[in-house]
Coordinates of C-alpha atoms and ligand atoms in Angstrom, one line a residue:
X1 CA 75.7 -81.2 -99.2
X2 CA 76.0 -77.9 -99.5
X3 CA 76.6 -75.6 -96.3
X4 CA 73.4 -73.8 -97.3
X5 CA 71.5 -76.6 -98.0
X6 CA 72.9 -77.9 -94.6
X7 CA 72.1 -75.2 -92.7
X8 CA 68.0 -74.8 -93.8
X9 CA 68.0 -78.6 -92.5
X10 CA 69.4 -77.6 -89.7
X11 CA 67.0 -74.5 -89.3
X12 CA 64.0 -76.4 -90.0
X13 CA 64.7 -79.2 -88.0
X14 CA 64.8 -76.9 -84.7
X15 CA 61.5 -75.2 -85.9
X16 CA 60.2 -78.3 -86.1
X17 CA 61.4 -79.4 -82.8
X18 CA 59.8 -76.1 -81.1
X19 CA 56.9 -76.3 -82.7
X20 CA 56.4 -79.9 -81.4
X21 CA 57.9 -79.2 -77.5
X22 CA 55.6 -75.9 -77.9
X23 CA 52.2 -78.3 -78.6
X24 CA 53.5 -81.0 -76.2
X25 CA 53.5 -78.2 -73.8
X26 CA 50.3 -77.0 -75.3
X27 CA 48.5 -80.5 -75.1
X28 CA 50.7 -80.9 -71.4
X29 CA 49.0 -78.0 -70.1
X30 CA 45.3 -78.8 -71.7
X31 CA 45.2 -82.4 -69.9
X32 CA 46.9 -81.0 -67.1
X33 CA 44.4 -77.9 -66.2
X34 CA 41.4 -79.9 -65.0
X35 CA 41.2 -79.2 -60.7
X36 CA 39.4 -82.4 -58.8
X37 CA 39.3 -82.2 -55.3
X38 CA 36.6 -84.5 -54.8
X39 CA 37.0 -86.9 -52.2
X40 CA 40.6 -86.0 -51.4
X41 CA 40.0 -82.8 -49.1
X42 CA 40.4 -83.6 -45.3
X43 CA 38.4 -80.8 -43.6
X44 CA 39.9 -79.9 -40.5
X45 CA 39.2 -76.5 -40.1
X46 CA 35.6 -75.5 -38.2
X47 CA 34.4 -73.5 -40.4
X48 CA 34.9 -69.5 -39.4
X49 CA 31.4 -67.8 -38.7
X50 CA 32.3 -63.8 -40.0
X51 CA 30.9 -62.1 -36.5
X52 CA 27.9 -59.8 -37.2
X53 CA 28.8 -55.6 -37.3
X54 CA 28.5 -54.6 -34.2
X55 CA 26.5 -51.0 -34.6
X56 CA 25.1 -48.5 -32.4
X57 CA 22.2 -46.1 -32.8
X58 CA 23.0 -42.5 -33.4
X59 CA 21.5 -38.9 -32.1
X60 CA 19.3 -38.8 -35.5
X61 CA 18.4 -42.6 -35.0
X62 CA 20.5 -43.8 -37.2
X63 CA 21.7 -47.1 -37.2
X64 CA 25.5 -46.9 -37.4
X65 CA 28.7 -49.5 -38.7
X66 CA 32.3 -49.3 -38.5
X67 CA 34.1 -50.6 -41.1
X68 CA 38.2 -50.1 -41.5
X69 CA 39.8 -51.6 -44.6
X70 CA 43.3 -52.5 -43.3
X71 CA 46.2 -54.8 -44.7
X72 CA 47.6 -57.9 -42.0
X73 CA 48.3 -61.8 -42.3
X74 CA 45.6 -64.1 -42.6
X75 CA 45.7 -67.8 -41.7
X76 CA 44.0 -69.8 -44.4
X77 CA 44.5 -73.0 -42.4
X78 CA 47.2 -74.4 -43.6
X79 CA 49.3 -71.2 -44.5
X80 CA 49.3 -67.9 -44.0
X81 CA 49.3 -65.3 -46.5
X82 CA 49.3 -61.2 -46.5
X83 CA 46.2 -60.3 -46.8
X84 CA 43.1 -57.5 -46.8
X85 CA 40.4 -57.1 -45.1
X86 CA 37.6 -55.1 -43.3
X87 CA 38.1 -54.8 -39.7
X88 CA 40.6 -58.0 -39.6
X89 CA 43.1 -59.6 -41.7
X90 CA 40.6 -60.9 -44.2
X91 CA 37.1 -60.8 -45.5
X92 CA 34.8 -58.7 -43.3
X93 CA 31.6 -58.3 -40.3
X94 CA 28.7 -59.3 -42.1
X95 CA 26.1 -56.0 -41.3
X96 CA 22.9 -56.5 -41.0
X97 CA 20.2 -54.0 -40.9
X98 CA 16.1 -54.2 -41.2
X99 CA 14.3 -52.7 -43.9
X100 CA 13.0 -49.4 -42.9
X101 CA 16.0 -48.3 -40.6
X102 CA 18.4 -45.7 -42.2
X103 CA 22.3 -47.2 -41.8
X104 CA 25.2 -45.1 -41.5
X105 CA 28.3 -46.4 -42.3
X106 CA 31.7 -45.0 -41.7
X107 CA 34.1 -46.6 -44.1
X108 CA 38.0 -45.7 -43.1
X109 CA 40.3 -46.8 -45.7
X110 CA 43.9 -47.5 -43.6
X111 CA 45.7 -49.2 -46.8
X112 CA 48.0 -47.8 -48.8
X113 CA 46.0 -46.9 -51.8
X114 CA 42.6 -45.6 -52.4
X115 CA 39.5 -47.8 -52.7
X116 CA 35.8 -47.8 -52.6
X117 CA 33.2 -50.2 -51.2
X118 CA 29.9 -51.0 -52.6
X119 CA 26.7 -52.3 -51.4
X120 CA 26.4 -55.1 -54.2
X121 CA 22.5 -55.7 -54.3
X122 CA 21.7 -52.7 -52.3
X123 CA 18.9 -50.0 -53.8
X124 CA 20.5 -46.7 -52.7
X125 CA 20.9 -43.1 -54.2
X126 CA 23.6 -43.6 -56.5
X127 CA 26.6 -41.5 -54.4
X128 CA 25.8 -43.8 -51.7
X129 CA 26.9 -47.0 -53.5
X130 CA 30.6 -47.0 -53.8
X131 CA 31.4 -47.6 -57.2
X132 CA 34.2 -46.0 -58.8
X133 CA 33.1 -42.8 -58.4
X134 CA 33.1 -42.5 -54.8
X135 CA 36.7 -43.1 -54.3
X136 CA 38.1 -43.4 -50.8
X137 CA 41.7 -41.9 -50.6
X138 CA 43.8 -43.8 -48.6
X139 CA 43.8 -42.8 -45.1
X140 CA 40.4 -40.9 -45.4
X141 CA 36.9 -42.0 -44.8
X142 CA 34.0 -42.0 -46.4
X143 CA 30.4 -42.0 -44.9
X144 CA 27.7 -43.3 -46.8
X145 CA 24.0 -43.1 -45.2
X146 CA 20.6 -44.4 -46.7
X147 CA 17.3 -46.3 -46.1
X148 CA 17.0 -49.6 -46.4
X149 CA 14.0 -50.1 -48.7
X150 CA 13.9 -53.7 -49.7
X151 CA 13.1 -57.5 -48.8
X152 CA 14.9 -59.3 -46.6
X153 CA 18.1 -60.5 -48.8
X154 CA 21.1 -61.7 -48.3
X155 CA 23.4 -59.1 -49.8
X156 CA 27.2 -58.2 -50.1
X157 CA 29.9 -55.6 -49.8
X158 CA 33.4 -54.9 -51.8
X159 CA 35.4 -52.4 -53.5
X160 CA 34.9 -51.2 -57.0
X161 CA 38.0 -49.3 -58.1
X162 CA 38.0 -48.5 -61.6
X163 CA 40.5 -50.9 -63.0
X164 CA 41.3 -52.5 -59.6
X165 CA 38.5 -54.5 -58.2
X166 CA 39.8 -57.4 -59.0
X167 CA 42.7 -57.1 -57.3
X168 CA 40.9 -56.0 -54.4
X169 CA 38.2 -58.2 -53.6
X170 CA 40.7 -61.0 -54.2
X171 CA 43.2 -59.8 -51.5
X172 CA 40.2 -59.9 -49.3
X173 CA 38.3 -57.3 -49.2
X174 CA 34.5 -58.3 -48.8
X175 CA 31.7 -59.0 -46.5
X176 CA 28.0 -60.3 -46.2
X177 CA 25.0 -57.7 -45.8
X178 CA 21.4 -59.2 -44.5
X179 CA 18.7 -57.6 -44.7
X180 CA 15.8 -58.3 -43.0
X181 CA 12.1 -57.4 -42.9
X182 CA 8.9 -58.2 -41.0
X183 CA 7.2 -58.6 -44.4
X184 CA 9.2 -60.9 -45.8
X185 CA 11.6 -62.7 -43.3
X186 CA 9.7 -65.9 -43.2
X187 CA 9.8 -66.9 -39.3
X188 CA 10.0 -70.5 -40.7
X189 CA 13.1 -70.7 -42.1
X190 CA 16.0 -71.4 -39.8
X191 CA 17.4 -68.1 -38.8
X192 CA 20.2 -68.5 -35.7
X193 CA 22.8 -67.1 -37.0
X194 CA 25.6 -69.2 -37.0
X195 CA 24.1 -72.1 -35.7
X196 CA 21.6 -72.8 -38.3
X197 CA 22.2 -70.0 -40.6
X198 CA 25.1 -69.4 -42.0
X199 CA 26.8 -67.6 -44.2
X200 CA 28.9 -69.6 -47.0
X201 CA 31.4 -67.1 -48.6
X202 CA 33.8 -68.7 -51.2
X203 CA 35.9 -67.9 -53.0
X204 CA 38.8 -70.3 -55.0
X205 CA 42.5 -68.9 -54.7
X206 CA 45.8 -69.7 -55.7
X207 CA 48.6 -69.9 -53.1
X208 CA 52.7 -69.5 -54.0
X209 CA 55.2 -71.7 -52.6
X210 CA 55.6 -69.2 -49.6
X211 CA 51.9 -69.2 -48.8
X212 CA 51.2 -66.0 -50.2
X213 CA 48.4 -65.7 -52.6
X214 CA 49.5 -65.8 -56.3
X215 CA 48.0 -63.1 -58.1
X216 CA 49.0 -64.2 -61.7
X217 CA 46.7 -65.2 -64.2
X218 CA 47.0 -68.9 -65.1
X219 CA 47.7 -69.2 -69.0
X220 CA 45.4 -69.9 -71.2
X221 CA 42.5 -68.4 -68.8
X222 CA 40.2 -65.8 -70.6
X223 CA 38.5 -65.0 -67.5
X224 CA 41.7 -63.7 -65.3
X225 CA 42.4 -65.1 -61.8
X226 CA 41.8 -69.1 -61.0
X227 CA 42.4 -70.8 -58.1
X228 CA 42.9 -74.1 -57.4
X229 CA 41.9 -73.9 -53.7
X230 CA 38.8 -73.1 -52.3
X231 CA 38.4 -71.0 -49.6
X232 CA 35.1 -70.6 -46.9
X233 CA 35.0 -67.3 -45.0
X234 CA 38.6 -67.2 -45.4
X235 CA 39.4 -71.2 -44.4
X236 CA 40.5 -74.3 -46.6
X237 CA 39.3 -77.3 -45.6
X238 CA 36.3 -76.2 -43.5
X239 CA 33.4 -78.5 -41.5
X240 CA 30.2 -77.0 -40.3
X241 CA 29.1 -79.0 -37.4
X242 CA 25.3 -79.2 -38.0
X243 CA 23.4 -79.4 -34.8
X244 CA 19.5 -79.3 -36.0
X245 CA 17.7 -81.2 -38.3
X246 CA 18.1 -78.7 -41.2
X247 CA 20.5 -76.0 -41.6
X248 CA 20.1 -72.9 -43.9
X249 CA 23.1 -71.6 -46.2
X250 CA 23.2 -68.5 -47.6
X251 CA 25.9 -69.3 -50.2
X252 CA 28.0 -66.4 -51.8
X253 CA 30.4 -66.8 -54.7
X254 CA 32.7 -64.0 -53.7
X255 CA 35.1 -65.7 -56.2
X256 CA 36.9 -63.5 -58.9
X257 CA 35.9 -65.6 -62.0
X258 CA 34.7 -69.0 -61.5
X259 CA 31.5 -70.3 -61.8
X260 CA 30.6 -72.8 -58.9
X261 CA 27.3 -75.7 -59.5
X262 CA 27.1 -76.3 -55.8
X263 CA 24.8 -79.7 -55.0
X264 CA 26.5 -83.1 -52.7
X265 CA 27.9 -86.3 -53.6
X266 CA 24.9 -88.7 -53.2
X267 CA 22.5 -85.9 -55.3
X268 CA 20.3 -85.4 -52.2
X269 CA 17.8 -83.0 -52.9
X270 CA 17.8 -79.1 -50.6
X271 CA 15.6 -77.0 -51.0
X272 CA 16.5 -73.5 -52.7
X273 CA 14.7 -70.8 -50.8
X274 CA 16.2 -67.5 -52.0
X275 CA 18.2 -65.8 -54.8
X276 CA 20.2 -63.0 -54.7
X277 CA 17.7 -60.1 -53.6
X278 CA 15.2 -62.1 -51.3
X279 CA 13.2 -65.3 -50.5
X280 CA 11.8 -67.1 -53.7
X281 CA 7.6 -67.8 -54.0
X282 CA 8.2 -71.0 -52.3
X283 CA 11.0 -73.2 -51.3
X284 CA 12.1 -75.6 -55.0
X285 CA 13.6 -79.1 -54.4
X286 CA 16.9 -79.0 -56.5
X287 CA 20.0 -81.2 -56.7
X288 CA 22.3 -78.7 -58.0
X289 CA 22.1 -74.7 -58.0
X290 CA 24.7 -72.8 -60.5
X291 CA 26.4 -69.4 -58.9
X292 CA 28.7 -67.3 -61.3
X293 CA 30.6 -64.5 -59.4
X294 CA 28.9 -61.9 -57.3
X295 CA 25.3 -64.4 -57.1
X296 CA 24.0 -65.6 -54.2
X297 CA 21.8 -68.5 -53.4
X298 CA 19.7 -69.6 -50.0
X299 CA 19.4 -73.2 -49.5
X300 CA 18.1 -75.4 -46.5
X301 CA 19.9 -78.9 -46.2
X302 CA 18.2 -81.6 -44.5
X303 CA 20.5 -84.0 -42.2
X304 CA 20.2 -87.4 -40.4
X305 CA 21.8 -87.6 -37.1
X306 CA 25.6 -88.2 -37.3
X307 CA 26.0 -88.7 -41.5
X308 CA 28.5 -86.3 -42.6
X309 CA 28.4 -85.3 -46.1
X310 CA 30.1 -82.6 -48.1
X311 CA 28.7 -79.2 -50.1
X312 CA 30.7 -80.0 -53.6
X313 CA 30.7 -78.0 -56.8
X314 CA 30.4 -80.0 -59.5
X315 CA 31.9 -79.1 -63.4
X316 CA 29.5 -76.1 -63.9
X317 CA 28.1 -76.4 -68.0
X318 CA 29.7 -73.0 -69.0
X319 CA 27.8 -73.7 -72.2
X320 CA 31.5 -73.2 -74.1
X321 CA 33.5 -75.4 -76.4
X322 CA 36.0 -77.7 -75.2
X323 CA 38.5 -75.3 -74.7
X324 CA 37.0 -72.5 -73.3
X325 CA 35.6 -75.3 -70.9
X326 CA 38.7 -76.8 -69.4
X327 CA 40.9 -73.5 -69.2
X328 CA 37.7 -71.5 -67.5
X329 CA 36.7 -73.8 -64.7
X330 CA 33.8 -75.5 -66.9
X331 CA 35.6 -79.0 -65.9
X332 CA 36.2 -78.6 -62.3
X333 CA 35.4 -80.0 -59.1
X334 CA 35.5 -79.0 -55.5
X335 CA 35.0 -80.5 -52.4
X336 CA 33.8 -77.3 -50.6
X337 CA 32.3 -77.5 -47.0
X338 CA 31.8 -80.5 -44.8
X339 CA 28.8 -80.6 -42.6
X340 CA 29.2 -83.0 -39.9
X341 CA 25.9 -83.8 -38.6
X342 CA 25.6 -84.5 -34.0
X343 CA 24.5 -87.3 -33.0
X344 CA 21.2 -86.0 -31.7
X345 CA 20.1 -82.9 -33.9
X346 CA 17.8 -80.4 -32.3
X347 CA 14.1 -79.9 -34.6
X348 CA 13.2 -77.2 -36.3
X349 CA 10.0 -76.8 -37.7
X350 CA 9.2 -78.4 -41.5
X351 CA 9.8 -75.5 -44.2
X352 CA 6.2 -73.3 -45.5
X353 CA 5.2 -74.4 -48.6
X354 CA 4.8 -70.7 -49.4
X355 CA 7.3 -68.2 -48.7
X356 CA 6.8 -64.4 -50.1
X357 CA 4.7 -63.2 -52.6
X358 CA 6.6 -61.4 -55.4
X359 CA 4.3 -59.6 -58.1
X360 CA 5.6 -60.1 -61.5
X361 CA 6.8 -56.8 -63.5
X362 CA 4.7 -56.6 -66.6
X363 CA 7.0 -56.3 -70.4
X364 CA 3.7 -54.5 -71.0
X365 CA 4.2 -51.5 -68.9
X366 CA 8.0 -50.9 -70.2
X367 CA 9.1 -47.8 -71.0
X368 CA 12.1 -48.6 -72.6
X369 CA 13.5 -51.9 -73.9
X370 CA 17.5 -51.9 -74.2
X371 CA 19.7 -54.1 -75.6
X372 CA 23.1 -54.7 -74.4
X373 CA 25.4 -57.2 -76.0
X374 CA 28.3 -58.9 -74.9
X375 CA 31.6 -59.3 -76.8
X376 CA 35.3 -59.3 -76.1
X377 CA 35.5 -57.3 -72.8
X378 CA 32.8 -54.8 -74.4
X379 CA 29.3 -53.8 -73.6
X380 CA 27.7 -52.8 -77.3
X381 CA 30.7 -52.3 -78.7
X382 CA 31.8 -49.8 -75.7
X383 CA 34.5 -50.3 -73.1
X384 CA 33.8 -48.0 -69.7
X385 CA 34.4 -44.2 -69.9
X386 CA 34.0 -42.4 -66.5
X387 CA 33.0 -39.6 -68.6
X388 CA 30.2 -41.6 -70.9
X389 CA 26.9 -41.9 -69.5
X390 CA 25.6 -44.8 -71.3
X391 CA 22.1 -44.9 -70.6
X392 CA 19.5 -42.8 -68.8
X393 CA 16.6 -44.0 -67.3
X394 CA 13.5 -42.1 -66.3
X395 CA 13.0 -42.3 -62.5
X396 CA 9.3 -44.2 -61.7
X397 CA 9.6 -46.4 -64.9
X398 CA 10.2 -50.0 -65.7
X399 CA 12.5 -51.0 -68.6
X400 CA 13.3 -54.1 -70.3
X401 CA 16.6 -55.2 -70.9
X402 CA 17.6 -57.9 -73.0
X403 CA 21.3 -59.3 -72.6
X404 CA 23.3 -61.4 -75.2
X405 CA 26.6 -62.6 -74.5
X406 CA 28.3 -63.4 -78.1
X407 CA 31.1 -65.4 -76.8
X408 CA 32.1 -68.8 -75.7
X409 CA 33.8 -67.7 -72.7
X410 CA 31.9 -67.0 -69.2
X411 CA 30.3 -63.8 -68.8
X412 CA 27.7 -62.6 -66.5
X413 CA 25.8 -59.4 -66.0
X414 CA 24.8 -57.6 -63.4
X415 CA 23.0 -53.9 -62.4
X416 CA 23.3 -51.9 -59.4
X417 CA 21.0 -50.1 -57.8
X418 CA 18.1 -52.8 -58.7
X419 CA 16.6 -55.9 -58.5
X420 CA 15.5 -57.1 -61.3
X421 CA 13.3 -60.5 -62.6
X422 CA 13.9 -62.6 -65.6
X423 CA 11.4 -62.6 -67.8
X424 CA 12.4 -65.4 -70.2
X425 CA 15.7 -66.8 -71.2
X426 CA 15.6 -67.5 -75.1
X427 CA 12.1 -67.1 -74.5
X428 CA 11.7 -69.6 -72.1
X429 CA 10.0 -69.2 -68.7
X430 CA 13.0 -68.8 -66.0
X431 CA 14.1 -71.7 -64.4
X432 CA 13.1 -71.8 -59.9
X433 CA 17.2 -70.2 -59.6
X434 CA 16.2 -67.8 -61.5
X435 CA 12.7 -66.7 -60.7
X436 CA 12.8 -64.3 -58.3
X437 CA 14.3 -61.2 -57.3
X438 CA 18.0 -61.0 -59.4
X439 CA 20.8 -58.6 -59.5
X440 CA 23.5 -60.8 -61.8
X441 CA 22.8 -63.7 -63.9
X442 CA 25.3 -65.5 -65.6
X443 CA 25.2 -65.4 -69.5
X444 CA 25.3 -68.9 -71.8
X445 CA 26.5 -67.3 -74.7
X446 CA 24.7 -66.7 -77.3
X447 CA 21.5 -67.2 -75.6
X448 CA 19.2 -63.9 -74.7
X449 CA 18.2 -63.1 -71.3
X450 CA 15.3 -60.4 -70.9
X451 CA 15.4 -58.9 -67.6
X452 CA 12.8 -56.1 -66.3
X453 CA 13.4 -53.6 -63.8
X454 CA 11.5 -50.9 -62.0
X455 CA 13.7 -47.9 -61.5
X456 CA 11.8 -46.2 -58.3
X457 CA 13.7 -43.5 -57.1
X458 CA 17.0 -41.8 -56.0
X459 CA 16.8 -39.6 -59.2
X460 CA 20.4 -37.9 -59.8
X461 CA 21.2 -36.7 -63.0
X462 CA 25.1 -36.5 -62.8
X463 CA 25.9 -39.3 -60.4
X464 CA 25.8 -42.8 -62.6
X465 CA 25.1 -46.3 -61.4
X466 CA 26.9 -49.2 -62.9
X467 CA 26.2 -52.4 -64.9
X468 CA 29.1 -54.8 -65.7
X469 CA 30.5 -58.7 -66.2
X470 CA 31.2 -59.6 -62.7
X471 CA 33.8 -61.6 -64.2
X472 CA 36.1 -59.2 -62.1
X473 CA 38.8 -59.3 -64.8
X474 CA 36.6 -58.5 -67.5
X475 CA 34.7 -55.4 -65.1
X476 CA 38.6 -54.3 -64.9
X477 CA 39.4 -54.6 -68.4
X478 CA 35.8 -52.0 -69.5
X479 CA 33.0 -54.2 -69.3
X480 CA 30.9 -52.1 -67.9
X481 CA 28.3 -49.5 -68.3
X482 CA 26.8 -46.4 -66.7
X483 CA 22.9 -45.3 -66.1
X484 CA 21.8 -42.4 -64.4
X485 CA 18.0 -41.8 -63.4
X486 CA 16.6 -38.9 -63.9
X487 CA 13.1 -36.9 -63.4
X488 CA 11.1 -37.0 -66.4
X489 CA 12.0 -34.5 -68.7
X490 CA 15.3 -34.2 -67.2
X491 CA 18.7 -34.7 -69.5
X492 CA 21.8 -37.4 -67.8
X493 CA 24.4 -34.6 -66.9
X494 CA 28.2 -34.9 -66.2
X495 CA 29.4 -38.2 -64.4
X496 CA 30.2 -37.4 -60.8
X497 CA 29.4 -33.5 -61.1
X498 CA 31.2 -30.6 -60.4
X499 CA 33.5 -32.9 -57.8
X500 CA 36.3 -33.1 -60.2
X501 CA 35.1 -36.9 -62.0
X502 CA 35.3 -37.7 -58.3
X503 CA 34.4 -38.1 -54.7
X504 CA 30.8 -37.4 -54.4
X505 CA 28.4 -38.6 -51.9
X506 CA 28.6 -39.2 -47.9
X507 CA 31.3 -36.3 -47.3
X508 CA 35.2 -37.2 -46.8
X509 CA 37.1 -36.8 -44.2
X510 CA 40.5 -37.7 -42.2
X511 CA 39.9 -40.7 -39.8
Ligands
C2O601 CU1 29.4 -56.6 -57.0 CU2 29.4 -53.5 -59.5 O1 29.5 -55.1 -58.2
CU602 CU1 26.8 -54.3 -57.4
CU603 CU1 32.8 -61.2 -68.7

């Protein structure tokens, strides 16, 4: 042979080689991705109630929290990790306020870096809500201040930095926020909190060999930051001793990208009493109740004396091919939260077979219908400008807006300042999860979601709200979108006014 010739053989024969060792790897890492944990998790760890915000009541009768974002170490149970959090290590107080009162809250960032926080579900003048354009410099405060105008809810807090929620919320920045109201706080329900209401925060995370969290990205994942572990308030391996007859959840997926279908082993049936901004018509009887990031669901679990039995996500139907499927969560399962039922379990009353009455928006009385599609890690096309107001909406209207996702890859949308209802998915009547009040709803592509909303107040020409994937890599990466509300008549002006593209709202100060 020829050297030549010898030397192509040679050549192909290691492409071939690294093309095969680079599928086998491929192939390696396709069977290898799918998480179970069913069945295997041994909870040992009582499950950490978040205390509630303690708060005090001002000269002007305001109702007023403390909350200090601060860096420390966090035990997760079995490993500690440097972490963030409001007021502690990690996570934060849930607050909890009643509709009607005006809250106060003075927000002191003590990291390193500037952040914001954001009343996720929370209908508040747009400076107030602590997206990216209410910046907190690092070792300033900020002091946000508003009404609390809506039904009882069980609502949320984290930072929206421009580029760095992500990060953020997944260090451990975030929190519950209830509201309550005479209307619409149903005295049925169970409502002790942390004895037989409880809040359910969880969030899946990756831990190095050192205990730290792993911030990387596994490969292959379209949606950014996996975990393999789940964590409750803060703890792996948690148990909820149950000590009445039924016990109310208020579930948040606080998680960064995956999509959770929460039921139990033996497909008992719970009753699903609320949605992400309040209490539903009447309580449904479900087996299983789907939460993409940044939703929340109520549900009330019946137990029998002494059974224990486990809350478990099962492989949520992403509605993606086979790929996008395994490599996005849409094969997994975790065991999540154990409740371990006493021996003798204290009553509670049988749940109302009504709960709140919730007029239904009218398509007929919308001013506007808009259409926003989905794509890449694009709203219409668009990835976020600061500078771009994207839509402007007249303040006392209702608008429609109809939401496509066009890709096989989990997306989900969600608008501030609002609630909104779904009017039909595809056309179709919503399903009970997603028939009441909404602020995100998770997106199966190619299928079109029309939402309505009534835009009441808090007109403010130059100071936008946000909607955005709460897939928090995608939010990161530009998927996201601006409104302002206006007066009628009145034009959208510059994003964040004369304050530089910058800190308006609740003034700033050291502390
Ligand atoms: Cu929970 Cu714009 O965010
Ligand atoms: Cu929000
Ligand atoms: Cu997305």
């Amino acid at each position: 042979m020829r050297p030549l010739r010898r030397v192509l053989i040679a050549a192909t024969v290691a492409v071939v080689l690294l093309c095969a060792a680079g599928v086998a790897g491929v192939v390696w890492t396709f069977n290898s991705r799918t998480v179970s944990t069913a069945g295997s998790v041994e909870f040992v760890h009582a499950l950490p109630v978040p205390p509630l915000a303690p708060s005090t009541v001002d000269g002007e009768g305001r109702r007023v929290f403390e909350l200090r974002a601060r860096t420390g170490r966090h035990d997760f149970g079995d490993r500690t990790a440097d972490t963030w959090g409001f007021n502690g290590a990690y996570l934060g107080p849930t607050l909890r306020a009643t509709r009607g009162e005006q809250v106060l809250v003075n927000v002191h960032n003590e990291l390193d870096e500037e952040t914001t926080v954001h009343w996720h579900g929370m209908h508040l003048p747009a400076r107030m809500d602590g997206g990216p354009h209410q910046m907190v410099p690092a070792g300033t405060s900020w002091h946000p201040t508003w009404t609390v105008d809506q039904p009882a809810a069980t609502l949320w807090y984290h930072p929206h930095p421009h580029g760095e929620t992500a990060r953020h919320v997944y260090r451990g920045l975030a929190g519950m926020f209830i509201v309550d109201d005479p209307e619409t706080s149903v005295a049925q329900l169970p409502n002790r909190y942390g004895v037989d209401d409880v809040p359910v925060i969880v969030q899946d995370k990756r831990f190095s060999r050192n205990g730290n969290l792993n911030e990387n990205t596994p490969m292959f994942s379209g949606v950014g930051l996996l975990g393999d572990t789940i964590v409750v308030n803060g703890a792996t391996a948690p148990y909820l001793d149950v000590t009445t007859e039924r016990v109310r959840l208020r579930v948040l997926n606080a998680s960064n990208a995956r999509v959770f279908d929460f039921g139990f082993p033996d497909d008992r049936e719970f009753a699903l009493v609320g949605t992400d901004g309040g209490l539903l018509d009447k309580p449904y009887r479900m087996k299983r109740v789907m939460l993409s990031p940044g939703e929340r669901a109520e549900i009330v679990v019946d137990v029998r004396p002494g059974e224990r039995t486990v809350l478990r996500s099962f492989p949520p139907d992403l509605g993606a091919d086979t790929w996008s499927e395994r490599f996005n969560g849409g094969e997994d399962t975790f065991d999540v939260l154990q409740l371990r039922a006493a021996d003798r379990l204290e009553e509670r009353p049988e749940l109302p077979s009504r709960l709140v009455d919730t007029p239904r928006l009218d398509p007929g009385e919308a001013a506007e219908t808009r259409r926003f599609t989905l794509s890449g890690t694009r709203i219409n096309g668009d990835a976020m400008d600061m500078d771009r107001i994207d839509v402007t909406v007249t303040k006392g209207t209702t608008e429609v807006w109809e939401v496509t996702s066009r890709e096989a890859l989990q997306h989900n949308f969600h608008i501030h300042d609002v609630q909104f209802q779904v009017i039909d998915v595809d056309g179709a009547a919503p399903p009970p999860h997603l028939s009441g009040w909404k602020d995100t709803v998770f997106l199966r592509p190619n299928t079109t979601f029309r939402l309505i909303a009534r835009f009441a107040d808090h007109a403010d020409p130059e100071m936008p709200y946000m909607y955005h994937c709460h897939i928090l890599f995608h939010e990161d990466e530009g998927m996201m979108g601006q409104f302002v509300v206006v007066e009628p008549g009145q034009q959208a002006g510059t994003p964040g006014g004369d304050h530089g593209g910058g800190h308006g709202g609740g003034h700033q100060g050291h502390g």
